[in-house]
PDB file of C-alpha atoms and ligand atoms in Angstrom:
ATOM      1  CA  UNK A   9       0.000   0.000   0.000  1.00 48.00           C
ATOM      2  CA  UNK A  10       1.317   3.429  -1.170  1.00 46.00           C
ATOM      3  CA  UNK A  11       0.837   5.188   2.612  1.00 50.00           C
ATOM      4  CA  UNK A  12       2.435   8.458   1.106  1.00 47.00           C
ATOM      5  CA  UNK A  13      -0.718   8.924  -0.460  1.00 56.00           C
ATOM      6  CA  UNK A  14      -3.234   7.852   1.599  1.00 91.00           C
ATOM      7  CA  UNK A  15      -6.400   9.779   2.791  1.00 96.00           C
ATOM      8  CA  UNK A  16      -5.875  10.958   6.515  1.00 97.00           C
ATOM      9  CA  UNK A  17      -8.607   8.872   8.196  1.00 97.00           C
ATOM     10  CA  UNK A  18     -10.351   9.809  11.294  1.00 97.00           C
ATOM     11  CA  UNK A  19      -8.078   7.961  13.884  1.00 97.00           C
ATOM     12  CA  UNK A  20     -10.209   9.087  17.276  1.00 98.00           C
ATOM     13  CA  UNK A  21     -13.648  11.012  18.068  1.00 98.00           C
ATOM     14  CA  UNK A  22     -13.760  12.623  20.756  1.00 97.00           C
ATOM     15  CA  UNK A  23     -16.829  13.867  22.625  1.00 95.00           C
ATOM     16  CA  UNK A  24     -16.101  17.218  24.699  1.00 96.00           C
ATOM     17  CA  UNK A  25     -16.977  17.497  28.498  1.00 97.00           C
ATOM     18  CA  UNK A  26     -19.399  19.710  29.536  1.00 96.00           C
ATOM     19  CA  UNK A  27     -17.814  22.645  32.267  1.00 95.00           C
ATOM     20  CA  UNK A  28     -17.638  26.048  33.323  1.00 93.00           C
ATOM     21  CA  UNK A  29     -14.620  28.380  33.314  1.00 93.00           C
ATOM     22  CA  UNK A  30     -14.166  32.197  34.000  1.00 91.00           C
ATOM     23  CA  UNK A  31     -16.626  33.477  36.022  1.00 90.00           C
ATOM     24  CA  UNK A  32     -19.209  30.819  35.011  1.00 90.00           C
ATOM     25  CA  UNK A  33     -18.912  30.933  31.066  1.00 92.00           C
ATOM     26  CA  UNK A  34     -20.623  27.403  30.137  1.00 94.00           C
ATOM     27  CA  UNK A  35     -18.043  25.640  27.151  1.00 96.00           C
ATOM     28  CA  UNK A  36     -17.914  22.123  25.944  1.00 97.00           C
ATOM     29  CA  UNK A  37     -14.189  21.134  26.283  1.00 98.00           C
ATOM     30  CA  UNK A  38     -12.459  18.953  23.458  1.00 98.00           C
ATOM     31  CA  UNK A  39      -8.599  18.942  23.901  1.00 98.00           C
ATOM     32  CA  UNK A  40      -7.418  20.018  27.320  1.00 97.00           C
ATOM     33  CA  UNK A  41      -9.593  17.050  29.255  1.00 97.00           C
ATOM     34  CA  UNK A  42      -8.666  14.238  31.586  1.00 96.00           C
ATOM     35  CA  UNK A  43      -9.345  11.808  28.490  1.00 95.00           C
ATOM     36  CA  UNK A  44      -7.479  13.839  25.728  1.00 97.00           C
ATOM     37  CA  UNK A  45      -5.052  16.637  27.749  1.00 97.00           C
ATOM     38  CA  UNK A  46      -2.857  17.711  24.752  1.00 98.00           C
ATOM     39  CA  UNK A  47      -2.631  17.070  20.899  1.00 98.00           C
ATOM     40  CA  UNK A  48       0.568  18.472  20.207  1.00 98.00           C
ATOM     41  CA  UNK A  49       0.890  21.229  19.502  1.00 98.00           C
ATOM     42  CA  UNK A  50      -2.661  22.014  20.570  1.00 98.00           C
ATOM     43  CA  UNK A  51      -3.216  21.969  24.342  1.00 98.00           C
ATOM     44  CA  UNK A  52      -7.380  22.804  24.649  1.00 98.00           C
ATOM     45  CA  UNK A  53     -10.238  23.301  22.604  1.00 98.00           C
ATOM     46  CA  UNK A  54     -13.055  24.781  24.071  1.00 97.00           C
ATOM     47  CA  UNK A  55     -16.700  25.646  22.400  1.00 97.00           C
ATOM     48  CA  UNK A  56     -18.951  27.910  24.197  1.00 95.00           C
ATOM     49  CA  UNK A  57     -22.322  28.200  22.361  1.00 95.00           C
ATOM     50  CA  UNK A  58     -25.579  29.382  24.209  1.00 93.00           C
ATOM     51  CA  UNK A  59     -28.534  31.404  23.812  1.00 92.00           C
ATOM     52  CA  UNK A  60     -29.027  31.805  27.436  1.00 93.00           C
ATOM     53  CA  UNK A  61     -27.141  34.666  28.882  1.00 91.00           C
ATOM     54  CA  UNK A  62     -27.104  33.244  31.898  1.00 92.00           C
ATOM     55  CA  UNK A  63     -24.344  30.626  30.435  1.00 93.00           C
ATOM     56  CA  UNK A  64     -21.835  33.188  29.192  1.00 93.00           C
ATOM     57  CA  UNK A  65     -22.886  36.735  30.134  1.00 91.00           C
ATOM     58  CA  UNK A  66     -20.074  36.822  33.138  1.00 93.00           C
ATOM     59  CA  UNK A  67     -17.438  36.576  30.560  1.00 94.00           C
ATOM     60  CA  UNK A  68     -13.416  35.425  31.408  1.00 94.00           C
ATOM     61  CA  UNK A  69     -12.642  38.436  33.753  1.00 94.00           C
ATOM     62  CA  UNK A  70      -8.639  39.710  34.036  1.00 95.00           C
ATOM     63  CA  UNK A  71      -6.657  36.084  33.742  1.00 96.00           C
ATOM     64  CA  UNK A  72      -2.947  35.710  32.833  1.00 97.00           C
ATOM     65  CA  UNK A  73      -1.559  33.097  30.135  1.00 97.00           C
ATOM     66  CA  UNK A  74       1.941  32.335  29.016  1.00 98.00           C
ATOM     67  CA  UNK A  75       3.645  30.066  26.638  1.00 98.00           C
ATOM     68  CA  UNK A  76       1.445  29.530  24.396  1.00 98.00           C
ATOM     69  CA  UNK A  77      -1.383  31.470  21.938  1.00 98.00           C
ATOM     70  CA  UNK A  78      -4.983  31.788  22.109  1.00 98.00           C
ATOM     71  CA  UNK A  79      -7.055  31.773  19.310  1.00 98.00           C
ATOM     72  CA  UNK A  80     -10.349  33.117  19.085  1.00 98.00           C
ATOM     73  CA  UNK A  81     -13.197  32.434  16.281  1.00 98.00           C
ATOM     74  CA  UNK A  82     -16.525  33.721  16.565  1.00 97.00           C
ATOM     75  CA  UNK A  83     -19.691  32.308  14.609  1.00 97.00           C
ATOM     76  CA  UNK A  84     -22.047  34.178  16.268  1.00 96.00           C
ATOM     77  CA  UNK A  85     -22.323  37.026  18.537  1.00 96.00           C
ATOM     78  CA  UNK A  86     -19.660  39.498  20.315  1.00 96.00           C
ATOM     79  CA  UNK A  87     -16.773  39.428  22.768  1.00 96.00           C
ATOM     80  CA  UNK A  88     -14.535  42.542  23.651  1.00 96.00           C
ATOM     81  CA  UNK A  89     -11.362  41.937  24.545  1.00 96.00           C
ATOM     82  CA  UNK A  90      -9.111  43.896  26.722  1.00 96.00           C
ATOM     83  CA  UNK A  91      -5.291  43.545  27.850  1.00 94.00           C
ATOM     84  CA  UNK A  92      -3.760  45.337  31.289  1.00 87.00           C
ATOM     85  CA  UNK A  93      -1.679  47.353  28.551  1.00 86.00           C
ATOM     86  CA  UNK A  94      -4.920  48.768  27.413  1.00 88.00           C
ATOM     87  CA  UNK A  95      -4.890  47.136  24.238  1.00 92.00           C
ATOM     88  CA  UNK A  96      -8.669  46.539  23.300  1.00 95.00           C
ATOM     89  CA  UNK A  97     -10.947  44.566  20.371  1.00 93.00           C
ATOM     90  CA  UNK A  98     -14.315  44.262  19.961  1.00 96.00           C
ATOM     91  CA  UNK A  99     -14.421  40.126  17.712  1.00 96.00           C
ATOM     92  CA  UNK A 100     -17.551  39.831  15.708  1.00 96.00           C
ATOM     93  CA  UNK A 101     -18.995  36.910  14.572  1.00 96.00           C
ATOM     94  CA  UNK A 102     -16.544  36.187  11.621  1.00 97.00           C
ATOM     95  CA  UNK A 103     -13.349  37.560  12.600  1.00 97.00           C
ATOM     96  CA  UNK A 104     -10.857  35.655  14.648  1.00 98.00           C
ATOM     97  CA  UNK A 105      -7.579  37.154  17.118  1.00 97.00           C
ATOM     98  CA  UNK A 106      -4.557  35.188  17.379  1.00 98.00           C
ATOM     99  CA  UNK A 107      -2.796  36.337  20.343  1.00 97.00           C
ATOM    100  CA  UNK A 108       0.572  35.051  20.953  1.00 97.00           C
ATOM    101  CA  UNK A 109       0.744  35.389  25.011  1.00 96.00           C
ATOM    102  CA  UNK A 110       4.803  35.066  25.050  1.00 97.00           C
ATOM    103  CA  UNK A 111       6.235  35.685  28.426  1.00 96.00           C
ATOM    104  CA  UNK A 112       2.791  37.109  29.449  1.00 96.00           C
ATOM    105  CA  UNK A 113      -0.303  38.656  28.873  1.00 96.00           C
ATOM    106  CA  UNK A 114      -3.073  39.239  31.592  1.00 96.00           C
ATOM    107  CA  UNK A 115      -6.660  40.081  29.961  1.00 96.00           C
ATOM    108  CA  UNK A 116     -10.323  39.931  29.960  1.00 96.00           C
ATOM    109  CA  UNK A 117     -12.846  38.290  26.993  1.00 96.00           C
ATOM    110  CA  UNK A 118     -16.325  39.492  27.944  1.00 95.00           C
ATOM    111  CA  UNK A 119     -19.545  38.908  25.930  1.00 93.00           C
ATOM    112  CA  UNK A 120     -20.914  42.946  24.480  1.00 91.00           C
ATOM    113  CA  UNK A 121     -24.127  41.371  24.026  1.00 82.00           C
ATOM    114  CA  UNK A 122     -27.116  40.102  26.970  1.00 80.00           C
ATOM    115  CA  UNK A 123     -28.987  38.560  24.655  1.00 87.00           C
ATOM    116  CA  UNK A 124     -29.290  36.162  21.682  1.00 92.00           C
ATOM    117  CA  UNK A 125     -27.018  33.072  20.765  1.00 94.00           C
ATOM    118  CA  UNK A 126     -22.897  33.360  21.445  1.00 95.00           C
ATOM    119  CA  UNK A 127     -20.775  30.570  19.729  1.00 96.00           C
ATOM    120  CA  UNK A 128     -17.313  30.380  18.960  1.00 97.00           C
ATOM    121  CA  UNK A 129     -13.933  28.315  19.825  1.00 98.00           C
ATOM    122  CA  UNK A 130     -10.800  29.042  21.882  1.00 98.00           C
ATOM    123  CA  UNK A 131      -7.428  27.051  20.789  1.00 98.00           C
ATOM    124  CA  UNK A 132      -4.458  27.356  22.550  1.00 98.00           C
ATOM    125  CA  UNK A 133      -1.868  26.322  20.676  1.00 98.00           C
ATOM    126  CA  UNK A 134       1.809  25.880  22.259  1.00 98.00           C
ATOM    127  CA  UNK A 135       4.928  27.675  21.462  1.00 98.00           C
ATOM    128  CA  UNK A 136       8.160  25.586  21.555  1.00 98.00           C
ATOM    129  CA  UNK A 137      10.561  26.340  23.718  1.00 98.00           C
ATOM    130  CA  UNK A 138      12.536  28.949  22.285  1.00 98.00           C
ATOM    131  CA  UNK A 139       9.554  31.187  21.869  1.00 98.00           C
ATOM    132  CA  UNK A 140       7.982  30.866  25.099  1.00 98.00           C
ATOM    133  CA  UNK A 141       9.292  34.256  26.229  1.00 97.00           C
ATOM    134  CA  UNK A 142       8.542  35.934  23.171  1.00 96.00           C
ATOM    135  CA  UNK A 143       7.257  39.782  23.398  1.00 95.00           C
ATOM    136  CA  UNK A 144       3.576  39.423  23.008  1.00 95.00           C
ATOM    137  CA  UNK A 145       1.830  39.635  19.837  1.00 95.00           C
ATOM    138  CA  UNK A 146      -1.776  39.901  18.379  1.00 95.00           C
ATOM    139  CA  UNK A 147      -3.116  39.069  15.116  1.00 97.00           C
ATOM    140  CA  UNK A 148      -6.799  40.073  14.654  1.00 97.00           C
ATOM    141  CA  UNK A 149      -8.887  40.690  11.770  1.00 97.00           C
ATOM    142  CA  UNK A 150     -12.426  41.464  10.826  1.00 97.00           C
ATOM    143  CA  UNK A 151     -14.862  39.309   9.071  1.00 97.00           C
ATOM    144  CA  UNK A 152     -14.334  40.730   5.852  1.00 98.00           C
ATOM    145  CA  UNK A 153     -10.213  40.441   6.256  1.00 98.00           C
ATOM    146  CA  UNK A 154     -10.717  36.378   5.743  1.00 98.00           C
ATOM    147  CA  UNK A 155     -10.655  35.577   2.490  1.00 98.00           C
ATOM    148  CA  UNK A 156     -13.500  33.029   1.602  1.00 98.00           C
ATOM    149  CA  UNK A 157     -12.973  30.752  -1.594  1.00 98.00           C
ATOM    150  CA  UNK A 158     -15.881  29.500  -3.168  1.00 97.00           C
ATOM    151  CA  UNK A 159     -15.677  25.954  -3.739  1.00 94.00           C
ATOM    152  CA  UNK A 160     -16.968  24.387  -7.563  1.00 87.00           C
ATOM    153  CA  UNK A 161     -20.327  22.750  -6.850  1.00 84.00           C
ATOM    154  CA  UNK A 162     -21.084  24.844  -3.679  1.00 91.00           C
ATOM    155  CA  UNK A 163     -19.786  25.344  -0.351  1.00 96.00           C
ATOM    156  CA  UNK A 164     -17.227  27.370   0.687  1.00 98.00           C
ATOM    157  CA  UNK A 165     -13.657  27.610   2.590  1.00 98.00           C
ATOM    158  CA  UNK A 166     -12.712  30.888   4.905  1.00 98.00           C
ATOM    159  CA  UNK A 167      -9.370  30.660   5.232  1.00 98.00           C
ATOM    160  CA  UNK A 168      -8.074  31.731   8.472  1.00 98.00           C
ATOM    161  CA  UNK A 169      -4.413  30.526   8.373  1.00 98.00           C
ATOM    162  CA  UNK A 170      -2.550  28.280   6.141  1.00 98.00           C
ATOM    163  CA  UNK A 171      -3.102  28.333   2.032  1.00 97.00           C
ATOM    164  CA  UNK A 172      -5.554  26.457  -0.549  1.00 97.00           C
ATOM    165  CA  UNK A 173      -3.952  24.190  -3.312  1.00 96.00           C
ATOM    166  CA  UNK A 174      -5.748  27.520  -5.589  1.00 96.00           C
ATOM    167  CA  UNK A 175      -4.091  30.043  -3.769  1.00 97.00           C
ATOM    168  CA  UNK A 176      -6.516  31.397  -0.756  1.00 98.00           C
ATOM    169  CA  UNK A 177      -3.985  32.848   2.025  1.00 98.00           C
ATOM    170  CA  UNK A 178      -5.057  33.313   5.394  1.00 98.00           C
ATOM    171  CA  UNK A 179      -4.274  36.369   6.961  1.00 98.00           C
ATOM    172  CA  UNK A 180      -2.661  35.005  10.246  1.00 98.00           C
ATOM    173  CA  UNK A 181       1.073  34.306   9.936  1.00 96.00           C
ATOM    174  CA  UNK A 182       4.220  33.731  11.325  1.00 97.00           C
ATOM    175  CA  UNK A 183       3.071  31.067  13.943  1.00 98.00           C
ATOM    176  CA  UNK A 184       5.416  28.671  14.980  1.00 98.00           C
ATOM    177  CA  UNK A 185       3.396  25.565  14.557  1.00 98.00           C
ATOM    178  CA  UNK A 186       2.510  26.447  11.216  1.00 98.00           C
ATOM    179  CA  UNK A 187      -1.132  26.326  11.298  1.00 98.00           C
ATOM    180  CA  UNK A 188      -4.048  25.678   9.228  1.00 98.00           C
ATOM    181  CA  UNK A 189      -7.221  26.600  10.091  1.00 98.00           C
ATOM    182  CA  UNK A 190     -10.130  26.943   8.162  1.00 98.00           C
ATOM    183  CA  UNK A 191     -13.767  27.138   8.373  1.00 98.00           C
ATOM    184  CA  UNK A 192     -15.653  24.720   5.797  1.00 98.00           C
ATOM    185  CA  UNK A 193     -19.282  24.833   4.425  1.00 98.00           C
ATOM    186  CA  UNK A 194     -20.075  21.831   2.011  1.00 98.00           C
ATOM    187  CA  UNK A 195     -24.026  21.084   0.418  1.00 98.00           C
ATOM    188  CA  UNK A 196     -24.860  17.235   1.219  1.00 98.00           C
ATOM    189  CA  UNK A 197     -22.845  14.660  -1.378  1.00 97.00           C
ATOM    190  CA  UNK A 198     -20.029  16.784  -2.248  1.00 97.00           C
ATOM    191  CA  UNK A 199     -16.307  15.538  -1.331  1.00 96.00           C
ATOM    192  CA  UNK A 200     -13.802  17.706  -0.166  1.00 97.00           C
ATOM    193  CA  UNK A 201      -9.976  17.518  -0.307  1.00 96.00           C
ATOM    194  CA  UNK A 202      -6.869  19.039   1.361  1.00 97.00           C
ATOM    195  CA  UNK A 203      -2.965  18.440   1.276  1.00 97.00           C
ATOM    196  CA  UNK A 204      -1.254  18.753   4.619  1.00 97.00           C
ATOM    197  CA  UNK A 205       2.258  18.530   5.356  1.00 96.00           C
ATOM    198  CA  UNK A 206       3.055  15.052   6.315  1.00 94.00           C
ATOM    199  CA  UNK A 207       4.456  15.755   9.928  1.00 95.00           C
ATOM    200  CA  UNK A 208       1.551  17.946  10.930  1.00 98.00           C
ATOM    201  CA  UNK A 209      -1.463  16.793  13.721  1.00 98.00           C
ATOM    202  CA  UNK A 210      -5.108  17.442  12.307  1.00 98.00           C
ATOM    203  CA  UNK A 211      -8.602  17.587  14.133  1.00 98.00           C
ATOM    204  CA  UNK A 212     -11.784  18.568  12.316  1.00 98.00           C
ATOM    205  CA  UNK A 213     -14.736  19.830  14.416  1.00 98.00           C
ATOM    206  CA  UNK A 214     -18.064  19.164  13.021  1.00 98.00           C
ATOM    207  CA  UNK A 215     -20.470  22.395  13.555  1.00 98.00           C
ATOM    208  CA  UNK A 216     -23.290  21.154  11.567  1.00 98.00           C
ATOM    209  CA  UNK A 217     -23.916  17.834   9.412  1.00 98.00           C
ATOM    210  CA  UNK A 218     -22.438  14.452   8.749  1.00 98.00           C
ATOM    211  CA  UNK A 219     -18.933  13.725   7.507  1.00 98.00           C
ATOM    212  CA  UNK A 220     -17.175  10.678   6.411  1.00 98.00           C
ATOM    213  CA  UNK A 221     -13.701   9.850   6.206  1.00 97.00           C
ATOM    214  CA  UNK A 222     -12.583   8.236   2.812  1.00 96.00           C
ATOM    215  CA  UNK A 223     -13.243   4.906   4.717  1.00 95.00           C
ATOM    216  CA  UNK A 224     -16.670   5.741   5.661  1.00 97.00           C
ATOM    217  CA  UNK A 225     -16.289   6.335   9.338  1.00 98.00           C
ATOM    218  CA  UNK A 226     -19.083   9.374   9.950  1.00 98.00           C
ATOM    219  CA  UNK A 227     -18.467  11.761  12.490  1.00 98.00           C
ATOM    220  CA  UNK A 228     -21.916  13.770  13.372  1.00 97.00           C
ATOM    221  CA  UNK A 229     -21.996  17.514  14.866  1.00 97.00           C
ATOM    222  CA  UNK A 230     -20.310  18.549  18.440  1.00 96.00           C
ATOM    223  CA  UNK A 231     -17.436  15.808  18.126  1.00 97.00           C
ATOM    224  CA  UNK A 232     -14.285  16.465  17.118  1.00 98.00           C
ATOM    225  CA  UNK A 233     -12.234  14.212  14.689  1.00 98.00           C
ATOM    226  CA  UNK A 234      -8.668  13.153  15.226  1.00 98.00           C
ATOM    227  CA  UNK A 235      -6.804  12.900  12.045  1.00 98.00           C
ATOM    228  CA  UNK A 236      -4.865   9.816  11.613  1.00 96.00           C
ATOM    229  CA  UNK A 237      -1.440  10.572   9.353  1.00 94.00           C
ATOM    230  CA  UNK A 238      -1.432  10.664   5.501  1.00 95.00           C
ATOM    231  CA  UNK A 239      -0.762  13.236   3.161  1.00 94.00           C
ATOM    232  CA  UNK A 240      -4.462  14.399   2.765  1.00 96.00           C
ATOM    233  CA  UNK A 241      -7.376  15.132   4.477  1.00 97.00           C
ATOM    234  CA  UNK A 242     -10.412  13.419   2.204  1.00 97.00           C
ATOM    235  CA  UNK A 243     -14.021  14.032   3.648  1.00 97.00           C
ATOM    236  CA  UNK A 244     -17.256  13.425   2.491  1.00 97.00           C
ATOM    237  CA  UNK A 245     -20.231  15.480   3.204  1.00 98.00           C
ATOM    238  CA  UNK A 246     -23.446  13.308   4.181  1.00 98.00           C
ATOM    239  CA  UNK A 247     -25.516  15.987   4.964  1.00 97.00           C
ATOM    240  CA  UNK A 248     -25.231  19.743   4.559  1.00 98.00           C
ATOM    241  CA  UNK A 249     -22.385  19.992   6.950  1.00 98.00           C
ATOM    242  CA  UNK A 250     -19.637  22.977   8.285  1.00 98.00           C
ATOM    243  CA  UNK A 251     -16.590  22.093  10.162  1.00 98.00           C
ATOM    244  CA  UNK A 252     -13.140  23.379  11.114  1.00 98.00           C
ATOM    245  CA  UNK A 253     -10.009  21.698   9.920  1.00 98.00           C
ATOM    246  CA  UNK A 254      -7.504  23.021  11.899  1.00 98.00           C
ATOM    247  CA  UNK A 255      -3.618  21.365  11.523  1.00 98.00           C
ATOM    248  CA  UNK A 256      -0.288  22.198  12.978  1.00 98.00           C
ATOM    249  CA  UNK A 257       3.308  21.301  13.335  1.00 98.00           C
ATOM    250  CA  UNK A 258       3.928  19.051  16.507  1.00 98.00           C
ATOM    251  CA  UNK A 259       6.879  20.341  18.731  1.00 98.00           C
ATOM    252  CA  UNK A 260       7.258  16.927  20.813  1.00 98.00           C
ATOM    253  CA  UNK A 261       8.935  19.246  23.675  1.00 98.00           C
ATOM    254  CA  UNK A 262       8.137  18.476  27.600  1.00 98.00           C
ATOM    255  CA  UNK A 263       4.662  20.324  28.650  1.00 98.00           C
ATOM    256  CA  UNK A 264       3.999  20.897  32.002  1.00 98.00           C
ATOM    257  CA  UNK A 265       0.920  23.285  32.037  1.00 97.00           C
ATOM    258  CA  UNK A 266      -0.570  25.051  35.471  1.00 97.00           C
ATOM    259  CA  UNK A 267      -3.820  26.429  34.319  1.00 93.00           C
ATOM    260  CA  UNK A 268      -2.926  29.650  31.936  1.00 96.00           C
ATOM    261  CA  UNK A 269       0.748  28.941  32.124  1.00 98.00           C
ATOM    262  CA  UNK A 270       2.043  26.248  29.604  1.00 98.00           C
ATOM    263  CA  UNK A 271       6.089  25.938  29.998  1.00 98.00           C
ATOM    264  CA  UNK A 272       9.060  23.187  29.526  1.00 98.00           C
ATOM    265  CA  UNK A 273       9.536  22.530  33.208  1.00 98.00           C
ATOM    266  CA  UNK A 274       8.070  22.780  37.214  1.00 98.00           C
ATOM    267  CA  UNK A 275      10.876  25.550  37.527  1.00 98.00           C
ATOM    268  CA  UNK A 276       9.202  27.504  35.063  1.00 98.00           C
ATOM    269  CA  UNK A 277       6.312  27.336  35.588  1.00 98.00           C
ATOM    270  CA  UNK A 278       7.032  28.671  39.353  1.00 98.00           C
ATOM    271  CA  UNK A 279       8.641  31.377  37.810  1.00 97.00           C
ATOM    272  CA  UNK A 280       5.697  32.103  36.251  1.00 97.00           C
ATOM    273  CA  UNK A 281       3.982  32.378  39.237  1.00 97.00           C
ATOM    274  CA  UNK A 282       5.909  34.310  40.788  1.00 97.00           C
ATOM    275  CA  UNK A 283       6.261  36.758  37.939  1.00 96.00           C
ATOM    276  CA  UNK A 284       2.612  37.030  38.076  1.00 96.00           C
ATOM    277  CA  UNK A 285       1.971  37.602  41.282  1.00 95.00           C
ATOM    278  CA  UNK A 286       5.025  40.224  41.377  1.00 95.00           C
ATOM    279  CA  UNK A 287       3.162  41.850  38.935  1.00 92.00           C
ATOM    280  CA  UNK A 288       6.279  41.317  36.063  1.00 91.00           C
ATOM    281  CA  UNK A 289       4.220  38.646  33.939  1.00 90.00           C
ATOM    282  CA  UNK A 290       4.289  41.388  31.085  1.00 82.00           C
ATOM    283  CA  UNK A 291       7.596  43.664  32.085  1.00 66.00           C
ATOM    284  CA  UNK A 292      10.289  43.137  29.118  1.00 59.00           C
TER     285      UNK A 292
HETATM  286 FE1  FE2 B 319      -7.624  34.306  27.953  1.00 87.48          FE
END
């Protein structure tokens, strides 16, 4: 069998576990759980989506994190983000932030809306050692700054980071783990197909629909797909479906995570710690 070009299959699904974080904010974890606690270089997946305010309305009040990035994608609603450096972004439904925490960021993300449905995803994604300590960065665009390729026989790919075989760029770049993220819309029956680089972990999260792997195994909405390797991703839509495919570069480096810190080793991680509470999380 010619495994250099085989179809990635879906290796795992994983249902999330229901919990609470911030000040109450109701999310459905996916990576980041006692059953699945890292898949390199991705370290949690979290979907919050609720039309009950009382499930997200007390927002992630001032937190630190550092050693890794967050990543923020909205599908519906609002969330206004705001740093202790008095950086500050309103995300709309559409538009995504990358924010590369470095050596530290401390910040709120609080729903600007007390009504109607919120839904979206937070990814951390890990930064390999020798970026850890990086000056902190963000990356944030509108919904009209993701460039959406339309796909022959319908659907449609917004691409968020990484490139299309036709070209499409996503706007987010210079990431260490070399991502690719994109959002995917595809009518019922049509197939959909996607080079990644061999070496790279891939998860799709089904939003809506049915898809099958190029084997047939389905995966149905609210579970999330581990990507076995290969050098393609080949799905099949069995209903109208939308999902993200989101890859990246595995660093295979130590992790030793305490809550928003994610570091190498225990000493660093007390470092952190102490930098935080000394109030130098973010000094230079
Ligand atoms: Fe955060």
């Amino acid at each position: 069998m010619d495994t250099d070009s085989a179809a990635r299959p879906i290796a795992r699904l994983v249902t999330g576990l229901e919990t609470r974080d911030g000040a109450g904010v109701r999310l459905v974890r996916y990576i980041g759980t006692p059953d699945l606690d890292q898949f390199d270089p991705f370290l949690l997946l979290d979907e919050f989506r609720s039309d009950d305010p009382d499930d997200y309305i007390r927002g992630l009040p001032p937190h630190p994190h550092r050693g890794f990035e967050t990543v923020t994608y909205l599908i519906h609603g609002r969330v206004r983000h705001r740093d202790s450096t008095g950086h500050e972004g309103l995300l709309r439904a559409g538009g995504v932030q990358w924010m590369t925490a470095g050596r530290g960021i401390e910040h709120s993300e609080m729903p600007e809306q007390d009504r109607g449905l919120l839904h979206g995803f937070q990814l951390w994604v890990n930064l390999p050692a020798a970026e850890k300590m990086c000056p902190p960065r963000y990356q944030e665009f509108a919904p009209d700054a993701i460039p959406e390729e339309p796909r022959p026989g319908g659907g449609r790919v917004r691409v968020i980071a990484g490139s299309t075989p036709a070209g499409t760029r996503g706007p987010v770049a210079g990431i260490a783990a070399e991502p690719v993220y994109l959002d995917v819309a595809l009518p019922a029956g049509a197939d959909f197909r996607f080079p990644l680089p061999r070496d790279h972990r891939a998860f799709v999260h089904v939003i809506a629909g049915t898809l099958a792997d190029a084997g047939g195994r389905p995966a149905g909405a609210r579970r999330l797909a581990l990507l076995g390797p290969g050098r393609e991703v080949r799905l099949h839509a069995l209903d109208d479906s939308r999902f993200l495919l989101v890859a990246g570069r595995p660093f295979g480096e130590p992790v030793v995570r305490h809550g928003p810190f994610v570091m190498n080793t225990e000493a660093e991680i007390r470092q952190a710690i102490e930098d935080y509470r000394s109030g130098r999380l973010q000094a230079p």
